[in-house]
Amino acid sequence: MAVEIIGTGRAVPDRKVTNQELAGRIDTSDEWIRSHTGIGARHIADENTASSDLGAAAGLQALSWAIEKGAVAELTPAELALTVDVLIVGSTTQDYYGCPATACIVQNKLGVKNAAAMDITVACSSFICGLEIAAALLNTEPRRRRALVIGAEVLSKITNWEDRSTCILFGDGAGAVLLEKTPDNPGTAGNVGRGLLRTILGADGSGWENLFVPRGGTRAPWKKGETVDDGATVVMNGQAVYNFAVGAITDTIAKMMEEEHLEIDDLKCIVPHQANARIVQAAGKRLKIPEEKFYLNLEEYANTSSASIPIALDELNRSGALQKGDLVMTVGFGAGLTYGGNLIRW
Ligand code: COA
């Protein structure tokens, strides 16, 4: 059996905050942010919006796309939702930390009533990991056929807007893909050449302190009567994360290319986690991969963590840049520190 992507979607808040607007509030400049990261703006959710709101909107788009494009033309979005067997939400910014899973809230919003629902929390690597877990769950049970994998983030609510070394980096948004398990073509063995072909996943927990949210978990819970301090926001050792990221992306791409016997021309494009254009450029330089091979949209959205890759996939899909049969590689890294990549035949 193969597990193919039959729909994509995204949801990004309307409010766009440019570098210039940030420079009016903190000691930074458009020139510094662009030259150090490639970021030009970020979209920020309003006070009442949580990750499940953006995640459900992106999920609905993915369901609608599959219907519009004829993959399941006979169904309405509500009917299609009922056929989804697995719902995975990747998020660093769950509506409620761990209880309940944000996936359950998305399930309720979307009417995906028959699906097992679960969150994946490996920060910016969550979508890459979620795709592999969803495909595995479809493959281990013959009766499971469809899965919705969503990356959804409202990072603006765990961002310290007075810390110029982190607040310039992040944005809000959600992306989604609808997966379908499809039978083997007669005469072909296994899932040769279709859908999700391969995933690499890894972690180096020795680096966890380089990117984390210090307060709110069981190590340092909020106490009654305590005044809110800066601890509920991301703290980061930027240089350490940068060095890890360049190495992780370089190694993951190299491993995938070598083990899957790929030449760079075999790939339509590489969709990296959209954290910093310099990280991608450094990895590309080491691997001698031309910059144009990497799809970057962080100029518009900044780093949306687990949403960045599915948002990019949806843009590529809807613009027609990705066509059936194209080979695409995702690659990413995140807090944990975690990393990974998927190889997908579109
Ligand atoms: N505007 C202006 N100056 C800034 C600034 C900002 N927004 N942020 C930091 N600076 C200053 C620093 O204070 C420092 O000044 P100093 O030399 O006077 O002390 C100088 O710029 C250089 O800071 P540094 O931290 O060395 O910059 P950098 O080149 O390492 O870039 C990051 C910082 C955060 C852009 C970079 O380290 C990075 O992208 N790391 C990875 C982060 C990441 O991807 N996180 C998410 C992972 S999923």
Coordinates of C-alpha atoms in Angstrom, one line a residue, residues 35-321:
S35 CA 20.3 40.3 6.6
H36 CA 20.4 37.9 9.6
T37 CA 17.3 35.8 8.9
G38 CA 15.7 36.5 5.6
I39 CA 12.4 37.4 7.4
G40 CA 10.4 40.4 6.2
A41 CA 7.2 40.0 8.2
R42 CA 5.1 37.6 10.3
H43 CA 1.3 37.1 10.7
I44 CA 0.0 37.4 14.2
A45 CA -3.3 36.0 15.6
D46 CA -5.7 38.1 17.6
E47 CA -6.2 37.6 21.3
N48 CA -9.1 35.2 20.9
T49 CA -7.4 32.9 18.4
A50 CA -5.8 29.6 19.6
S51 CA -3.9 27.0 17.6
S52 CA -7.0 24.8 17.2
D53 CA -8.8 27.6 15.4
L54 CA -6.1 27.9 12.8
G55 CA -5.6 24.1 12.7
A56 CA -9.3 23.4 12.0
A57 CA -9.4 26.1 9.3
A58 CA -6.3 24.6 7.5
G59 CA -7.8 21.1 7.9
L60 CA -11.1 22.1 6.3
Q61 CA -9.1 23.5 3.4
A62 CA -7.3 20.2 2.9
L63 CA -10.6 18.3 2.9
S64 CA -12.1 20.8 0.5
W65 CA -9.1 20.5 -1.9
A66 CA -9.4 16.7 -2.1
I67 CA -13.1 17.1 -3.1
E68 CA -12.5 20.0 -5.6
K69 CA -9.7 18.1 -7.3
G70 CA -11.7 15.0 -7.6
A71 CA -9.8 12.7 -5.3
V72 CA -13.1 12.1 -3.4
A73 CA -15.5 14.1 -5.5
E74 CA -18.6 12.4 -4.4
L75 CA -18.4 13.6 -0.8
T76 CA -19.1 16.9 1.0
P77 CA -16.4 18.1 3.4
A78 CA -18.5 17.0 6.4
E79 CA -19.0 13.5 4.9
L80 CA -15.3 13.3 4.1
A81 CA -14.4 14.4 7.7
L82 CA -16.3 11.3 8.9
T83 CA -14.1 9.0 6.9
V84 CA -10.9 10.2 8.5
D85 CA -9.4 7.5 10.8
V86 CA -6.5 9.4 12.3
L87 CA -6.1 13.1 13.2
I88 CA -2.7 14.3 14.3
V89 CA -1.9 17.8 15.3
G90 CA 1.7 19.0 15.6
S91 CA 2.0 22.0 17.9
T92 CA 4.4 23.7 20.3
T93 CA 1.5 26.0 21.3
Q94 CA -1.3 23.7 22.3
D95 CA -4.6 25.4 23.3
Y96 CA -4.1 23.8 26.8
Y97 CA -0.8 22.3 27.7
G98 CA -1.3 18.5 27.2
C99 CA -4.8 18.3 28.7
P100 CA -6.6 17.9 26.5
A101 CA -4.8 17.2 23.3
T102 CA -5.4 20.1 20.8
A103 CA -6.2 17.4 18.3
C104 CA -9.4 16.6 20.2
I105 CA -10.5 20.2 20.0
V106 CA -9.7 20.3 16.3
Q107 CA -11.6 17.0 15.9
N108 CA -14.7 18.6 17.5
K109 CA -14.5 21.7 15.3
L110 CA -14.1 19.7 12.1
G111 CA -16.5 16.9 12.9
V112 CA -13.8 14.3 12.3
K113 CA -15.8 12.1 14.7
N114 CA -14.5 8.7 13.8
A115 CA -10.8 9.5 14.1
A116 CA -8.2 8.7 16.8
A117 CA -6.9 12.1 17.8
M118 CA -3.5 12.9 19.2
D119 CA -0.9 15.7 19.5
I120 CA 2.7 15.4 18.4
T121 CA 5.0 17.7 20.4
V122 CA 8.5 17.7 19.0
A123 CA 8.4 21.5 18.2
C124 CA 9.3 22.4 14.7
S125 CA 9.9 18.8 13.7
S126 CA 6.3 17.9 14.6
F127 CA 4.9 17.8 11.1
I128 CA 7.7 15.7 9.7
C129 CA 7.2 13.3 12.6
G130 CA 3.4 13.4 12.4
L131 CA 3.4 12.5 8.7
E132 CA 5.4 9.3 9.5
I133 CA 3.3 8.4 12.5
A134 CA 0.1 8.9 10.5
A135 CA 1.4 6.7 7.6
A136 CA 2.4 4.0 10.1
L137 CA -1.0 4.0 11.7
L138 CA -2.7 3.7 8.4
N139 CA -0.4 0.8 7.4
T140 CA -0.7 -1.2 10.6
E141 CA -4.6 -1.5 10.4
P142 CA -6.3 -2.5 7.2
R143 CA -9.5 -0.7 8.1
R144 CA -7.8 2.7 8.5
R145 CA -7.7 4.6 5.2
R146 CA -7.4 8.4 5.7
A147 CA -5.5 10.6 8.0
L148 CA -5.4 14.4 8.6
V149 CA -2.0 15.8 9.7
I150 CA -2.0 19.4 10.8
G151 CA 0.7 21.7 12.1
A152 CA -0.9 24.6 14.0
E153 CA 0.8 27.4 16.0
V154 CA 0.1 30.6 17.8
L155 CA 3.7 31.3 18.7
S156 CA 3.0 35.0 19.4
K157 CA 1.5 34.0 22.7
I158 CA 4.7 32.3 23.9
T159 CA 7.0 35.0 22.5
N160 CA 8.7 37.7 24.7
W161 CA 8.0 40.8 22.6
E162 CA 10.7 42.7 24.5
D163 CA 13.4 40.2 23.6
R164 CA 14.7 41.3 20.2
S165 CA 16.8 38.2 19.8
T166 CA 13.8 35.9 19.6
C167 CA 10.6 38.0 18.9
I168 CA 11.7 38.8 15.4
L169 CA 11.8 35.1 14.4
F170 CA 8.3 33.8 15.0
G171 CA 4.9 34.0 13.4
D172 CA 1.4 32.3 13.7
G173 CA -0.3 29.9 11.2
A174 CA -1.4 26.4 10.4
G175 CA -1.0 24.0 7.5
A176 CA -2.6 20.6 6.8
V177 CA -2.4 17.6 4.6
L178 CA -5.0 14.9 4.0
L179 CA -3.5 11.4 3.5
E180 CA -5.1 8.4 1.8
K181 CA -3.9 4.8 1.8
T182 CA -4.2 3.7 -1.8
P183 CA -3.9 0.1 -3.0
D184 CA -0.9 -1.2 -5.0
N185 CA -1.0 -0.8 -8.7
P186 CA -1.4 -4.2 -10.4
G187 CA 2.0 -5.5 -11.4
T188 CA 4.0 -3.3 -9.0
A189 CA 5.5 -4.4 -5.8
G190 CA 4.6 -2.6 -2.5
N191 CA 4.4 1.2 -2.5
V192 CA 7.1 1.7 -5.1
G193 CA 7.2 5.3 -6.2
R194 CA 4.1 6.8 -4.7
G195 CA 3.2 8.9 -1.6
L196 CA 5.4 9.0 1.5
L197 CA 8.4 7.0 0.5
R198 CA 10.8 7.5 3.4
T199 CA 11.2 9.5 6.7
I200 CA 14.3 10.2 8.7
L201 CA 13.7 11.2 12.4
G202 CA 16.2 12.0 15.1
A203 CA 16.8 13.9 18.3
D204 CA 19.7 15.1 20.5
G205 CA 18.2 15.6 23.9
S206 CA 21.5 17.0 25.3
G207 CA 20.6 20.3 23.6
W208 CA 17.2 20.7 25.1
E209 CA 18.2 23.8 27.1
N210 CA 19.1 25.7 24.0
L211 CA 15.4 26.2 23.1
F212 CA 12.6 25.9 25.7
V213 CA 9.8 27.5 27.7
P214 CA 11.0 27.5 31.3
R215 CA 7.7 27.8 33.2
G216 CA 4.3 26.1 33.2
G217 CA 5.4 22.4 33.1
T218 CA 5.9 19.9 36.0
R219 CA 9.5 21.1 36.5
A220 CA 8.5 24.6 37.3
P221 CA 4.7 24.9 37.5
W222 CA 2.8 28.1 38.2
K223 CA 2.0 28.6 41.8
K224 CA -1.1 30.2 43.3
G225 CA -0.7 33.9 43.8
E226 CA 2.4 34.2 41.7
T227 CA 2.7 37.2 39.4
V228 CA 3.2 36.5 35.7
D229 CA 6.9 36.9 34.7
D230 CA 8.7 36.3 31.5
G231 CA 9.1 32.6 32.1
A232 CA 6.1 31.5 30.0
T233 CA 7.9 32.6 26.8
V234 CA 10.6 31.0 24.7
V235 CA 14.2 31.3 25.7
M236 CA 16.9 30.4 23.2
N237 CA 20.6 30.1 22.7
G238 CA 20.5 31.3 19.1
Q239 CA 24.1 30.5 18.1
A240 CA 23.8 26.9 19.5
V241 CA 20.5 26.3 17.7
Y242 CA 22.0 27.8 14.5
N243 CA 24.9 25.4 14.6
F244 CA 22.8 22.4 15.4
A245 CA 20.3 23.3 12.6
V246 CA 23.0 23.7 9.9
G247 CA 24.5 20.3 10.8
A248 CA 21.1 18.5 11.1
I249 CA 19.7 19.8 7.8
T250 CA 23.0 19.0 6.0
D251 CA 23.2 15.5 7.4
T252 CA 19.5 14.7 6.9
I253 CA 19.6 15.7 3.2
A254 CA 22.9 13.9 2.6
K255 CA 21.6 10.7 4.2
M256 CA 18.3 10.8 2.3
M257 CA 20.1 11.4 -1.0
E258 CA 22.7 8.7 -0.4
E259 CA 20.4 6.0 1.0
E260 CA 17.7 6.6 -1.6
H261 CA 20.2 6.8 -4.5
L262 CA 19.1 10.3 -5.5
E263 CA 20.7 13.0 -7.6
I264 CA 19.7 16.6 -6.9
D265 CA 18.0 16.8 -10.3
D266 CA 15.6 14.0 -9.2
L267 CA 14.0 16.4 -6.8
K268 CA 11.5 19.0 -7.8
C269 CA 12.4 20.9 -4.6
I270 CA 13.4 20.7 -1.0
V271 CA 11.0 22.2 1.5
P272 CA 13.0 23.2 4.6
H273 CA 11.6 24.2 7.9
Q274 CA 11.4 28.0 7.6
A275 CA 13.5 29.3 10.5
N276 CA 16.3 31.3 8.9
A277 CA 17.3 31.6 5.3
R278 CA 21.0 31.7 6.4
I279 CA 20.7 28.2 7.9
V280 CA 19.3 26.9 4.6
Q281 CA 21.9 28.7 2.6
A282 CA 24.7 27.3 4.7
A283 CA 23.5 23.7 4.3
G284 CA 23.0 24.2 0.6
K285 CA 26.6 25.5 0.3
R286 CA 28.0 22.5 2.1
L287 CA 26.0 20.1 -0.1
K288 CA 26.6 22.1 -3.3
I289 CA 22.8 22.3 -3.8
P290 CA 21.8 25.5 -5.7
E291 CA 19.7 27.9 -3.6
E292 CA 16.8 27.8 -6.1
K293 CA 16.2 24.1 -5.2
F294 CA 15.0 25.2 -1.7
Y295 CA 11.5 26.6 -1.4
L296 CA 11.5 29.6 1.0
N297 CA 8.5 31.6 2.2
L298 CA 9.8 32.9 5.5
E299 CA 10.1 36.4 4.1
E300 CA 6.3 36.5 4.5
Y301 CA 5.5 34.3 7.5
A302 CA 8.7 34.0 9.6
N303 CA 9.1 30.8 11.6
T304 CA 5.7 29.1 12.2
S305 CA 7.3 26.0 13.8
S306 CA 5.3 22.9 13.0
A307 CA 3.1 24.8 10.5
S308 CA 6.0 26.0 8.3
I309 CA 6.4 22.9 6.1
P310 CA 2.7 22.2 5.5
I311 CA 2.0 25.9 4.8
A312 CA 4.8 25.7 2.2
L313 CA 3.5 22.4 0.7
D314 CA 0.0 24.0 0.4
E315 CA 1.5 27.1 -1.4
L316 CA 3.4 24.8 -3.8
N317 CA 0.4 22.6 -4.4
R318 CA -2.1 25.4 -5.0
S319 CA 0.2 27.4 -7.2
G320 CA 0.7 24.3 -9.4
A321 CA 4.4 24.3 -8.7

